[in-house]
């Protein structure tokens, strides 16, 4: 074989080896993500009651994968702040997420009452001229006044969400003297109107925390937060509460029960 052909053949074998190595790395990364998803579910549902995960070799056996894949999966969970590795102990759970159901229309204190006490730090409250999108969503005339409320909500003392709320002023005026620090706005609205709330339109998406939100929530700047936009109506259909809620993504998980209808 001529020298040039041998060089080309060797180079081709080298390229094949590199491509195969990259393919194996991608496959292991895919498997690590899959395993991290399964382990995350167990973390969030107290599947590791002792607070310590099984040894890497046992996880590898249980999930029929390699220890390298297990290590990569645990690294992913560690980067999310859910677990940490302690010398002489192993991988331990260091954070938990609280479940927020999407099946029923409830306030945060009602939703999380089994997990502790929700308190509200009222940062801002008062009438403002409604921005055009707010007036449109609340079926108000352009420029109408609304009550604006900004609250930092804590669960057992830990920052959980930053809530920005707009309420028509004919209802909002009665909230100015209400106990906003310890009572859900939903309960106050039902008390003021004497009517039950009916339904809410919601949009849920992940956004990066801006500098202000990150500081208030005591989260890293740019960290992912769950943004819930919710427009709540009375039972007669009137929209009465427009909220923009930023949840710390490392402390809350959203779940719901969906039915398929014909």
PDB file of C-alpha atoms in Angstrom:
ATOM      1  CA  UNK A   1       0.000   0.000   0.000  1.00  0.00           C
ATOM      2  CA  UNK A   2       1.451   3.408  -0.978  1.00  0.00           C
ATOM      3  CA  UNK A   3       2.396   5.681   1.971  1.00  0.00           C
ATOM      4  CA  UNK A   4      -0.292   8.210   1.079  1.00  0.00           C
ATOM      5  CA  UNK A   5      -2.966   5.491   1.153  1.00  0.00           C
ATOM      6  CA  UNK A   6      -1.734   4.290   4.539  1.00  0.00           C
ATOM      7  CA  UNK A   7      -1.932   7.841   5.883  1.00  0.00           C
ATOM      8  CA  UNK A   8      -5.488   8.248   4.563  1.00  0.00           C
ATOM      9  CA  UNK A   9      -6.490   4.870   5.996  1.00  0.00           C
ATOM     10  CA  UNK A  10      -5.017   5.728   9.409  1.00  0.00           C
ATOM     11  CA  UNK A  11      -6.700   9.123   9.402  1.00  0.00           C
ATOM     12  CA  UNK A  12     -10.009   7.493   8.514  1.00  0.00           C
ATOM     13  CA  UNK A  13      -9.698   5.031  11.380  1.00  0.00           C
ATOM     14  CA  UNK A  14      -8.890   7.895  13.735  1.00  0.00           C
ATOM     15  CA  UNK A  15     -11.966   9.844  12.638  1.00  0.00           C
ATOM     16  CA  UNK A  16     -14.107   6.744  13.119  1.00  0.00           C
ATOM     17  CA  UNK A  17     -12.699   6.263  16.627  1.00  0.00           C
ATOM     18  CA  UNK A  18     -13.382   9.896  17.579  1.00  0.00           C
ATOM     19  CA  UNK A  19     -16.919   9.726  16.176  1.00  0.00           C
ATOM     20  CA  UNK A  20     -17.588   6.508  18.086  1.00  0.00           C
ATOM     21  CA  UNK A  21     -16.258   8.049  21.294  1.00  0.00           C
ATOM     22  CA  UNK A  22     -18.491  11.097  20.868  1.00  0.00           C
ATOM     23  CA  UNK A  23     -21.484   8.869  20.167  1.00  0.00           C
ATOM     24  CA  UNK A  24     -20.829   6.919  23.382  1.00  0.00           C
ATOM     25  CA  UNK A  25     -20.567  10.159  25.361  1.00  0.00           C
ATOM     26  CA  UNK A  26     -23.860  11.426  23.909  1.00  0.00           C
ATOM     27  CA  UNK A  27     -25.550   8.131  24.693  1.00  0.00           C
ATOM     28  CA  UNK A  28     -24.275   8.220  28.290  1.00  0.00           C
ATOM     29  CA  UNK A  29     -25.431  11.844  28.647  1.00  0.00           C
ATOM     30  CA  UNK A  30     -28.882  10.845  27.377  1.00  0.00           C
ATOM     31  CA  UNK A  31     -29.041   7.986  29.860  1.00  0.00           C
ATOM     32  CA  UNK A  32     -27.841  10.268  32.667  1.00  0.00           C
ATOM     33  CA  UNK A  33     -30.692  12.694  31.959  1.00  0.00           C
ATOM     34  CA  UNK A  34     -33.185   9.838  31.933  1.00  0.00           C
ATOM     35  CA  UNK A  35     -31.878   8.543  35.258  1.00  0.00           C
ATOM     36  CA  UNK A  36     -31.850  12.044  36.766  1.00  0.00           C
ATOM     37  CA  UNK A  37     -35.538  12.418  35.858  1.00  0.00           C
ATOM     38  CA  UNK A  38     -36.385   9.153  37.628  1.00  0.00           C
ATOM     39  CA  UNK A  39     -34.338  10.004  40.711  1.00  0.00           C
ATOM     40  CA  UNK A  40     -35.736  13.550  40.825  1.00  0.00           C
ATOM     41  CA  UNK A  41     -39.235  12.141  41.028  1.00  0.00           C
ATOM     42  CA  UNK A  42     -38.232  10.030  44.015  1.00  0.00           C
ATOM     43  CA  UNK A  43     -36.571  13.014  45.675  1.00  0.00           C
ATOM     44  CA  UNK A  44     -39.710  15.122  45.288  1.00  0.00           C
ATOM     45  CA  UNK A  45     -42.000  12.414  46.673  1.00  0.00           C
ATOM     46  CA  UNK A  46     -39.825  11.507  49.689  1.00  0.00           C
ATOM     47  CA  UNK A  47     -38.791   8.256  48.039  1.00  0.00           C
ATOM     48  CA  UNK A  48     -35.560   8.329  50.040  1.00  0.00           C
ATOM     49  CA  UNK A  49     -37.005   8.503  53.542  1.00  0.00           C
ATOM     50  CA  UNK A  50     -33.630   8.466  55.271  1.00  0.00           C
ATOM     51  CA  UNK A  51     -32.473  11.465  53.283  1.00  0.00           C
ATOM     52  CA  UNK A  52     -29.539   9.515  51.848  1.00  0.00           C
ATOM     53  CA  UNK A  53     -29.495   7.992  48.373  1.00  0.00           C
ATOM     54  CA  UNK A  54     -28.345   4.384  47.846  1.00  0.00           C
ATOM     55  CA  UNK A  55     -24.703   3.814  46.928  1.00  0.00           C
ATOM     56  CA  UNK A  56     -23.771   4.454  43.308  1.00  0.00           C
ATOM     57  CA  UNK A  57     -23.158   0.754  42.667  1.00  0.00           C
ATOM     58  CA  UNK A  58     -26.606  -0.148  43.985  1.00  0.00           C
ATOM     59  CA  UNK A  59     -28.243   2.543  41.844  1.00  0.00           C
ATOM     60  CA  UNK A  60     -26.336   1.229  38.838  1.00  0.00           C
ATOM     61  CA  UNK A  61     -27.646  -2.276  39.534  1.00  0.00           C
ATOM     62  CA  UNK A  62     -31.231  -1.155  40.217  1.00  0.00           C
ATOM     63  CA  UNK A  63     -31.423   0.920  37.036  1.00  0.00           C
ATOM     64  CA  UNK A  64     -29.285  -1.408  34.905  1.00  0.00           C
ATOM     65  CA  UNK A  65     -26.764   1.221  33.957  1.00  0.00           C
ATOM     66  CA  UNK A  66     -23.115   2.044  34.545  1.00  0.00           C
ATOM     67  CA  UNK A  67     -21.646   3.807  37.570  1.00  0.00           C
ATOM     68  CA  UNK A  68     -20.373   6.552  35.249  1.00  0.00           C
ATOM     69  CA  UNK A  69     -23.949   7.197  34.138  1.00  0.00           C
ATOM     70  CA  UNK A  70     -25.080   7.261  37.784  1.00  0.00           C
ATOM     71  CA  UNK A  71     -22.354   9.777  38.634  1.00  0.00           C
ATOM     72  CA  UNK A  72     -23.399  12.037  35.752  1.00  0.00           C
ATOM     73  CA  UNK A  73     -27.059  11.840  36.826  1.00  0.00           C
ATOM     74  CA  UNK A  74     -26.139  12.752  40.401  1.00  0.00           C
ATOM     75  CA  UNK A  75     -24.049  15.654  39.089  1.00  0.00           C
ATOM     76  CA  UNK A  76     -27.137  16.953  37.277  1.00  0.00           C
ATOM     77  CA  UNK A  77     -29.193  16.767  40.476  1.00  0.00           C
ATOM     78  CA  UNK A  78     -26.393  18.431  42.427  1.00  0.00           C
ATOM     79  CA  UNK A  79     -26.320  21.318  39.928  1.00  0.00           C
ATOM     80  CA  UNK A  80     -30.050  21.784  40.597  1.00  0.00           C
ATOM     81  CA  UNK A  81     -29.352  22.093  44.317  1.00  0.00           C
ATOM     82  CA  UNK A  82     -31.367  18.988  45.192  1.00  0.00           C
ATOM     83  CA  UNK A  83     -28.552  16.759  46.481  1.00  0.00           C
ATOM     84  CA  UNK A  84     -25.007  17.065  47.726  1.00  0.00           C
ATOM     85  CA  UNK A  85     -22.165  14.648  48.397  1.00  0.00           C
ATOM     86  CA  UNK A  86     -20.855  14.446  51.956  1.00  0.00           C
ATOM     87  CA  UNK A  87     -17.556  12.668  52.732  1.00  0.00           C
ATOM     88  CA  UNK A  88     -18.157   9.471  54.659  1.00  0.00           C
ATOM     89  CA  UNK A  89     -21.928   9.740  54.170  1.00  0.00           C
ATOM     90  CA  UNK A  90     -22.655   9.657  50.456  1.00  0.00           C
ATOM     91  CA  UNK A  91     -25.204  11.556  48.384  1.00  0.00           C
ATOM     92  CA  UNK A  92     -27.825  13.235  50.554  1.00  0.00           C
ATOM     93  CA  UNK A  93     -30.991  15.197  49.876  1.00  0.00           C
ATOM     94  CA  UNK A  94     -30.403  18.868  50.726  1.00  0.00           C
ATOM     95  CA  UNK A  95     -33.541  20.490  49.348  1.00  0.00           C
ATOM     96  CA  UNK A  96     -37.125  19.611  48.663  1.00  0.00           C
ATOM     97  CA  UNK A  97     -39.843  20.964  46.425  1.00  0.00           C
ATOM     98  CA  UNK A  98     -43.376  21.577  47.601  1.00  0.00           C
ATOM     99  CA  UNK A  99     -46.259  20.390  45.421  1.00  0.00           C
ATOM    100  CA  UNK A 100     -48.572  23.030  43.978  1.00  0.00           C
ATOM    101  CA  UNK A 101     -51.670  21.476  42.465  1.00  0.00           C
ATOM    102  CA  UNK A 102     -53.248  22.774  39.277  1.00  0.00           C
ATOM    103  CA  UNK A 103     -56.518  20.862  39.687  1.00  0.00           C
ATOM    104  CA  UNK A 104     -58.341  23.362  41.898  1.00  0.00           C
ATOM    105  CA  UNK A 105     -58.473  27.131  42.277  1.00  0.00           C
ATOM    106  CA  UNK A 106     -56.877  27.777  45.654  1.00  0.00           C
ATOM    107  CA  UNK A 107     -54.662  30.342  47.306  1.00  0.00           C
ATOM    108  CA  UNK A 108     -51.097  29.507  48.254  1.00  0.00           C
ATOM    109  CA  UNK A 109     -51.833  29.074  51.968  1.00  0.00           C
ATOM    110  CA  UNK A 110     -54.715  26.724  51.119  1.00  0.00           C
ATOM    111  CA  UNK A 111     -52.541  24.774  48.687  1.00  0.00           C
ATOM    112  CA  UNK A 112     -49.585  24.295  51.029  1.00  0.00           C
ATOM    113  CA  UNK A 113     -51.306  24.101  54.416  1.00  0.00           C
ATOM    114  CA  UNK A 114     -49.989  20.561  54.989  1.00  0.00           C
ATOM    115  CA  UNK A 115     -46.397  21.708  54.554  1.00  0.00           C
ATOM    116  CA  UNK A 116     -46.240  24.630  56.954  1.00  0.00           C
ATOM    117  CA  UNK A 117     -47.213  28.248  57.420  1.00  0.00           C
ATOM    118  CA  UNK A 118     -47.390  30.720  54.558  1.00  0.00           C
ATOM    119  CA  UNK A 119     -46.728  34.355  55.462  1.00  0.00           C
ATOM    120  CA  UNK A 120     -46.732  37.422  53.252  1.00  0.00           C
ATOM    121  CA  UNK A 121     -44.374  40.378  53.316  1.00  0.00           C
ATOM    122  CA  UNK A 122     -46.389  43.202  51.756  1.00  0.00           C
ATOM    123  CA  UNK A 123     -43.803  45.218  49.844  1.00  0.00           C
ATOM    124  CA  UNK A 124     -46.180  47.563  48.001  1.00  0.00           C
ATOM    125  CA  UNK A 125     -49.919  48.220  48.151  1.00  0.00           C
ATOM    126  CA  UNK A 126     -51.934  51.094  46.732  1.00  0.00           C
ATOM    127  CA  UNK A 127     -53.943  52.395  43.775  1.00  0.00           C
ATOM    128  CA  UNK A 128     -52.264  52.832  40.386  1.00  0.00           C
ATOM    129  CA  UNK A 129     -53.451  53.640  36.886  1.00  0.00           C
ATOM    130  CA  UNK A 130     -53.929  50.310  35.141  1.00  0.00           C
ATOM    131  CA  UNK A 131     -51.505  49.633  32.278  1.00  0.00           C
ATOM    132  CA  UNK A 132     -53.411  48.963  29.061  1.00  0.00           C
ATOM    133  CA  UNK A 133     -52.922  45.142  29.133  1.00  0.00           C
ATOM    134  CA  UNK A 134     -54.154  45.016  32.753  1.00  0.00           C
ATOM    135  CA  UNK A 135     -57.227  47.140  32.006  1.00  0.00           C
ATOM    136  CA  UNK A 136     -58.015  44.937  29.017  1.00  0.00           C
ATOM    137  CA  UNK A 137     -57.729  41.682  30.994  1.00  0.00           C
ATOM    138  CA  UNK A 138     -59.872  43.033  33.867  1.00  0.00           C
ATOM    139  CA  UNK A 139     -62.472  44.520  31.453  1.00  0.00           C
ATOM    140  CA  UNK A 140     -61.855  48.061  32.694  1.00  0.00           C
ATOM    141  CA  UNK A 141     -61.781  51.337  30.815  1.00  0.00           C
ATOM    142  CA  UNK A 142     -58.269  52.429  29.763  1.00  0.00           C
ATOM    143  CA  UNK A 143     -56.497  54.307  32.543  1.00  0.00           C
ATOM    144  CA  UNK A 144     -58.904  53.147  35.263  1.00  0.00           C
ATOM    145  CA  UNK A 145     -57.399  52.830  38.731  1.00  0.00           C
ATOM    146  CA  UNK A 146     -56.670  49.395  40.166  1.00  0.00           C
ATOM    147  CA  UNK A 147     -55.228  48.215  43.456  1.00  0.00           C
ATOM    148  CA  UNK A 148     -51.660  46.995  42.988  1.00  0.00           C
ATOM    149  CA  UNK A 149     -50.192  44.597  45.570  1.00  0.00           C
ATOM    150  CA  UNK A 150     -46.662  43.235  45.618  1.00  0.00           C
ATOM    151  CA  UNK A 151     -45.955  40.484  48.146  1.00  0.00           C
ATOM    152  CA  UNK A 152     -43.039  38.249  48.984  1.00  0.00           C
ATOM    153  CA  UNK A 153     -44.534  34.969  50.112  1.00  0.00           C
ATOM    154  CA  UNK A 154     -42.663  32.643  52.433  1.00  0.00           C
ATOM    155  CA  UNK A 155     -43.234  29.057  53.507  1.00  0.00           C
ATOM    156  CA  UNK A 156     -41.842  28.318  56.956  1.00  0.00           C
ATOM    157  CA  UNK A 157     -39.738  31.448  56.646  1.00  0.00           C
ATOM    158  CA  UNK A 158     -38.143  30.571  53.279  1.00  0.00           C
ATOM    159  CA  UNK A 159     -38.832  32.814  50.251  1.00  0.00           C
ATOM    160  CA  UNK A 160     -41.125  30.959  47.869  1.00  0.00           C
ATOM    161  CA  UNK A 161     -42.766  33.419  45.482  1.00  0.00           C
ATOM    162  CA  UNK A 162     -42.991  37.058  44.453  1.00  0.00           C
ATOM    163  CA  UNK A 163     -46.594  37.972  43.627  1.00  0.00           C
ATOM    164  CA  UNK A 164     -47.690  41.036  41.637  1.00  0.00           C
ATOM    165  CA  UNK A 165     -51.465  41.458  41.829  1.00  0.00           C
ATOM    166  CA  UNK A 166     -53.952  43.841  40.143  1.00  0.00           C
ATOM    167  CA  UNK A 167     -57.544  44.132  41.439  1.00  0.00           C
ATOM    168  CA  UNK A 168     -60.360  46.474  40.278  1.00  0.00           C
ATOM    169  CA  UNK A 169     -60.457  49.405  42.681  1.00  0.00           C
ATOM    170  CA  UNK A 170     -64.134  48.997  43.594  1.00  0.00           C
ATOM    171  CA  UNK A 171     -63.074  45.736  45.253  1.00  0.00           C
ATOM    172  CA  UNK A 172     -59.519  46.648  46.054  1.00  0.00           C
ATOM    173  CA  UNK A 173     -60.386  49.601  48.304  1.00  0.00           C
ATOM    174  CA  UNK A 174     -61.782  47.178  50.878  1.00  0.00           C
ATOM    175  CA  UNK A 175     -58.467  45.301  50.885  1.00  0.00           C
ATOM    176  CA  UNK A 176     -56.470  48.309  52.045  1.00  0.00           C
ATOM    177  CA  UNK A 177     -57.341  47.628  55.670  1.00  0.00           C
ATOM    178  CA  UNK A 178     -57.360  43.829  55.400  1.00  0.00           C
ATOM    179  CA  UNK A 179     -54.802  41.430  56.863  1.00  0.00           C
ATOM    180  CA  UNK A 180     -52.800  40.855  53.690  1.00  0.00           C
ATOM    181  CA  UNK A 181     -49.868  39.487  55.676  1.00  0.00           C
ATOM    182  CA  UNK A 182     -51.688  36.377  56.876  1.00  0.00           C
ATOM    183  CA  UNK A 183     -54.652  35.882  54.530  1.00  0.00           C
ATOM    184  CA  UNK A 184     -54.907  34.752  50.916  1.00  0.00           C
ATOM    185  CA  UNK A 185     -56.368  37.369  48.583  1.00  0.00           C
ATOM    186  CA  UNK A 186     -58.802  34.729  47.312  1.00  0.00           C
ATOM    187  CA  UNK A 187     -60.439  34.433  50.726  1.00  0.00           C
ATOM    188  CA  UNK A 188     -60.607  38.210  51.079  1.00  0.00           C
ATOM    189  CA  UNK A 189     -62.239  38.641  47.672  1.00  0.00           C
ATOM    190  CA  UNK A 190     -64.907  36.068  48.479  1.00  0.00           C
ATOM    191  CA  UNK A 191     -65.564  37.783  51.794  1.00  0.00           C
ATOM    192  CA  UNK A 192     -65.810  41.242  50.210  1.00  0.00           C
ATOM    193  CA  UNK A 193     -68.055  40.240  47.318  1.00  0.00           C
ATOM    194  CA  UNK A 194     -70.092  37.651  49.192  1.00  0.00           C
ATOM    195  CA  UNK A 195     -69.698  35.430  46.135  1.00  0.00           C
ATOM    196  CA  UNK A 196     -67.451  32.469  45.395  1.00  0.00           C
ATOM    197  CA  UNK A 197     -64.632  32.536  42.899  1.00  0.00           C
ATOM    198  CA  UNK A 198     -65.399  30.568  39.769  1.00  0.00           C
ATOM    199  CA  UNK A 199     -62.448  29.820  37.503  1.00  0.00           C
ATOM    200  CA  UNK A 200     -59.047  31.097  36.424  1.00  0.00           C
ATOM    201  CA  UNK A 201     -57.139  31.273  33.165  1.00  0.00           C
ATOM    202  CA  UNK A 202     -53.497  30.337  33.737  1.00  0.00           C
ATOM    203  CA  UNK A 203     -50.252  30.391  31.803  1.00  0.00           C
ATOM    204  CA  UNK A 204     -47.143  28.730  33.211  1.00  0.00           C
ATOM    205  CA  UNK A 205     -43.658  29.176  31.827  1.00  0.00           C
ATOM    206  CA  UNK A 206     -40.025  29.237  32.909  1.00  0.00           C
ATOM    207  CA  UNK A 207     -38.218  32.593  32.856  1.00  0.00           C
ATOM    208  CA  UNK A 208     -34.862  33.821  34.097  1.00  0.00           C
ATOM    209  CA  UNK A 209     -35.013  35.843  37.294  1.00  0.00           C
ATOM    210  CA  UNK A 210     -34.209  39.510  36.801  1.00  0.00           C
ATOM    211  CA  UNK A 211     -31.885  41.201  39.295  1.00  0.00           C
ATOM    212  CA  UNK A 212     -34.743  42.572  41.436  1.00  0.00           C
ATOM    213  CA  UNK A 213     -36.713  39.317  41.580  1.00  0.00           C
ATOM    214  CA  UNK A 214     -33.578  37.294  42.322  1.00  0.00           C
ATOM    215  CA  UNK A 215     -32.641  39.604  45.196  1.00  0.00           C
ATOM    216  CA  UNK A 216     -36.109  39.498  46.731  1.00  0.00           C
ATOM    217  CA  UNK A 217     -36.395  35.716  46.379  1.00  0.00           C
ATOM    218  CA  UNK A 218     -32.804  35.248  47.607  1.00  0.00           C
ATOM    219  CA  UNK A 219     -32.084  33.251  44.457  1.00  0.00           C
ATOM    220  CA  UNK A 220     -29.044  33.402  42.158  1.00  0.00           C
ATOM    221  CA  UNK A 221     -29.347  36.117  39.531  1.00  0.00           C
ATOM    222  CA  UNK A 222     -30.504  34.587  36.268  1.00  0.00           C
ATOM    223  CA  UNK A 223     -31.819  31.462  37.996  1.00  0.00           C
ATOM    224  CA  UNK A 224     -34.863  29.872  36.407  1.00  0.00           C
ATOM    225  CA  UNK A 225     -38.160  30.720  38.077  1.00  0.00           C
ATOM    226  CA  UNK A 226     -41.649  29.468  37.326  1.00  0.00           C
ATOM    227  CA  UNK A 227     -43.816  32.336  36.121  1.00  0.00           C
ATOM    228  CA  UNK A 228     -47.534  31.782  36.664  1.00  0.00           C
ATOM    229  CA  UNK A 229     -49.879  34.305  35.080  1.00  0.00           C
ATOM    230  CA  UNK A 230     -53.380  33.854  36.475  1.00  0.00           C
ATOM    231  CA  UNK A 231     -56.593  35.741  35.751  1.00  0.00           C
ATOM    232  CA  UNK A 232     -59.264  34.790  38.285  1.00  0.00           C
ATOM    233  CA  UNK A 233     -63.004  35.294  37.789  1.00  0.00           C
ATOM    234  CA  UNK A 234     -65.969  35.299  40.123  1.00  0.00           C
ATOM    235  CA  UNK A 235     -68.542  32.571  39.628  1.00  0.00           C
ATOM    236  CA  UNK A 236     -70.585  34.988  37.458  1.00  0.00           C
ATOM    237  CA  UNK A 237     -67.608  35.400  35.097  1.00  0.00           C
ATOM    238  CA  UNK A 238     -66.350  38.827  36.165  1.00  0.00           C
ATOM    239  CA  UNK A 239     -62.503  39.020  36.160  1.00  0.00           C
ATOM    240  CA  UNK A 240     -61.371  40.320  39.544  1.00  0.00           C
ATOM    241  CA  UNK A 241     -57.731  39.318  40.106  1.00  0.00           C
ATOM    242  CA  UNK A 242     -54.803  39.421  37.662  1.00  0.00           C
ATOM    243  CA  UNK A 243     -51.575  37.988  39.080  1.00  0.00           C
ATOM    244  CA  UNK A 244     -48.014  37.536  37.905  1.00  0.00           C
ATOM    245  CA  UNK A 245     -46.362  35.078  40.289  1.00  0.00           C
ATOM    246  CA  UNK A 246     -42.677  34.170  40.211  1.00  0.00           C
ATOM    247  CA  UNK A 247     -42.009  30.922  42.064  1.00  0.00           C
ATOM    248  CA  UNK A 248     -38.534  29.757  43.008  1.00  0.00           C
ATOM    249  CA  UNK A 249     -38.145  26.784  40.687  1.00  0.00           C
ATOM    250  CA  UNK A 250     -36.013  24.905  43.201  1.00  0.00           C
ATOM    251  CA  UNK A 251     -38.743  25.004  45.872  1.00  0.00           C
ATOM    252  CA  UNK A 252     -42.000  24.321  44.034  1.00  0.00           C
ATOM    253  CA  UNK A 253     -43.321  21.723  41.606  1.00  0.00           C
ATOM    254  CA  UNK A 254     -46.561  21.961  39.650  1.00  0.00           C
ATOM    255  CA  UNK A 255     -48.836  18.963  39.195  1.00  0.00           C
ATOM    256  CA  UNK A 256     -52.323  18.290  37.982  1.00  0.00           C
ATOM    257  CA  UNK A 257     -54.775  15.610  36.906  1.00  0.00           C
ATOM    258  CA  UNK A 258     -55.813  15.779  33.262  1.00  0.00           C
ATOM    259  CA  UNK A 259     -58.727  13.943  31.687  1.00  0.00           C
ATOM    260  CA  UNK A 260     -58.958  13.082  28.006  1.00  0.00           C
ATOM    261  CA  UNK A 261     -62.424  13.713  26.616  1.00  0.00           C
ATOM    262  CA  UNK A 262     -63.787  12.686  23.256  1.00  0.00           C
TER     263      UNK A 262
END
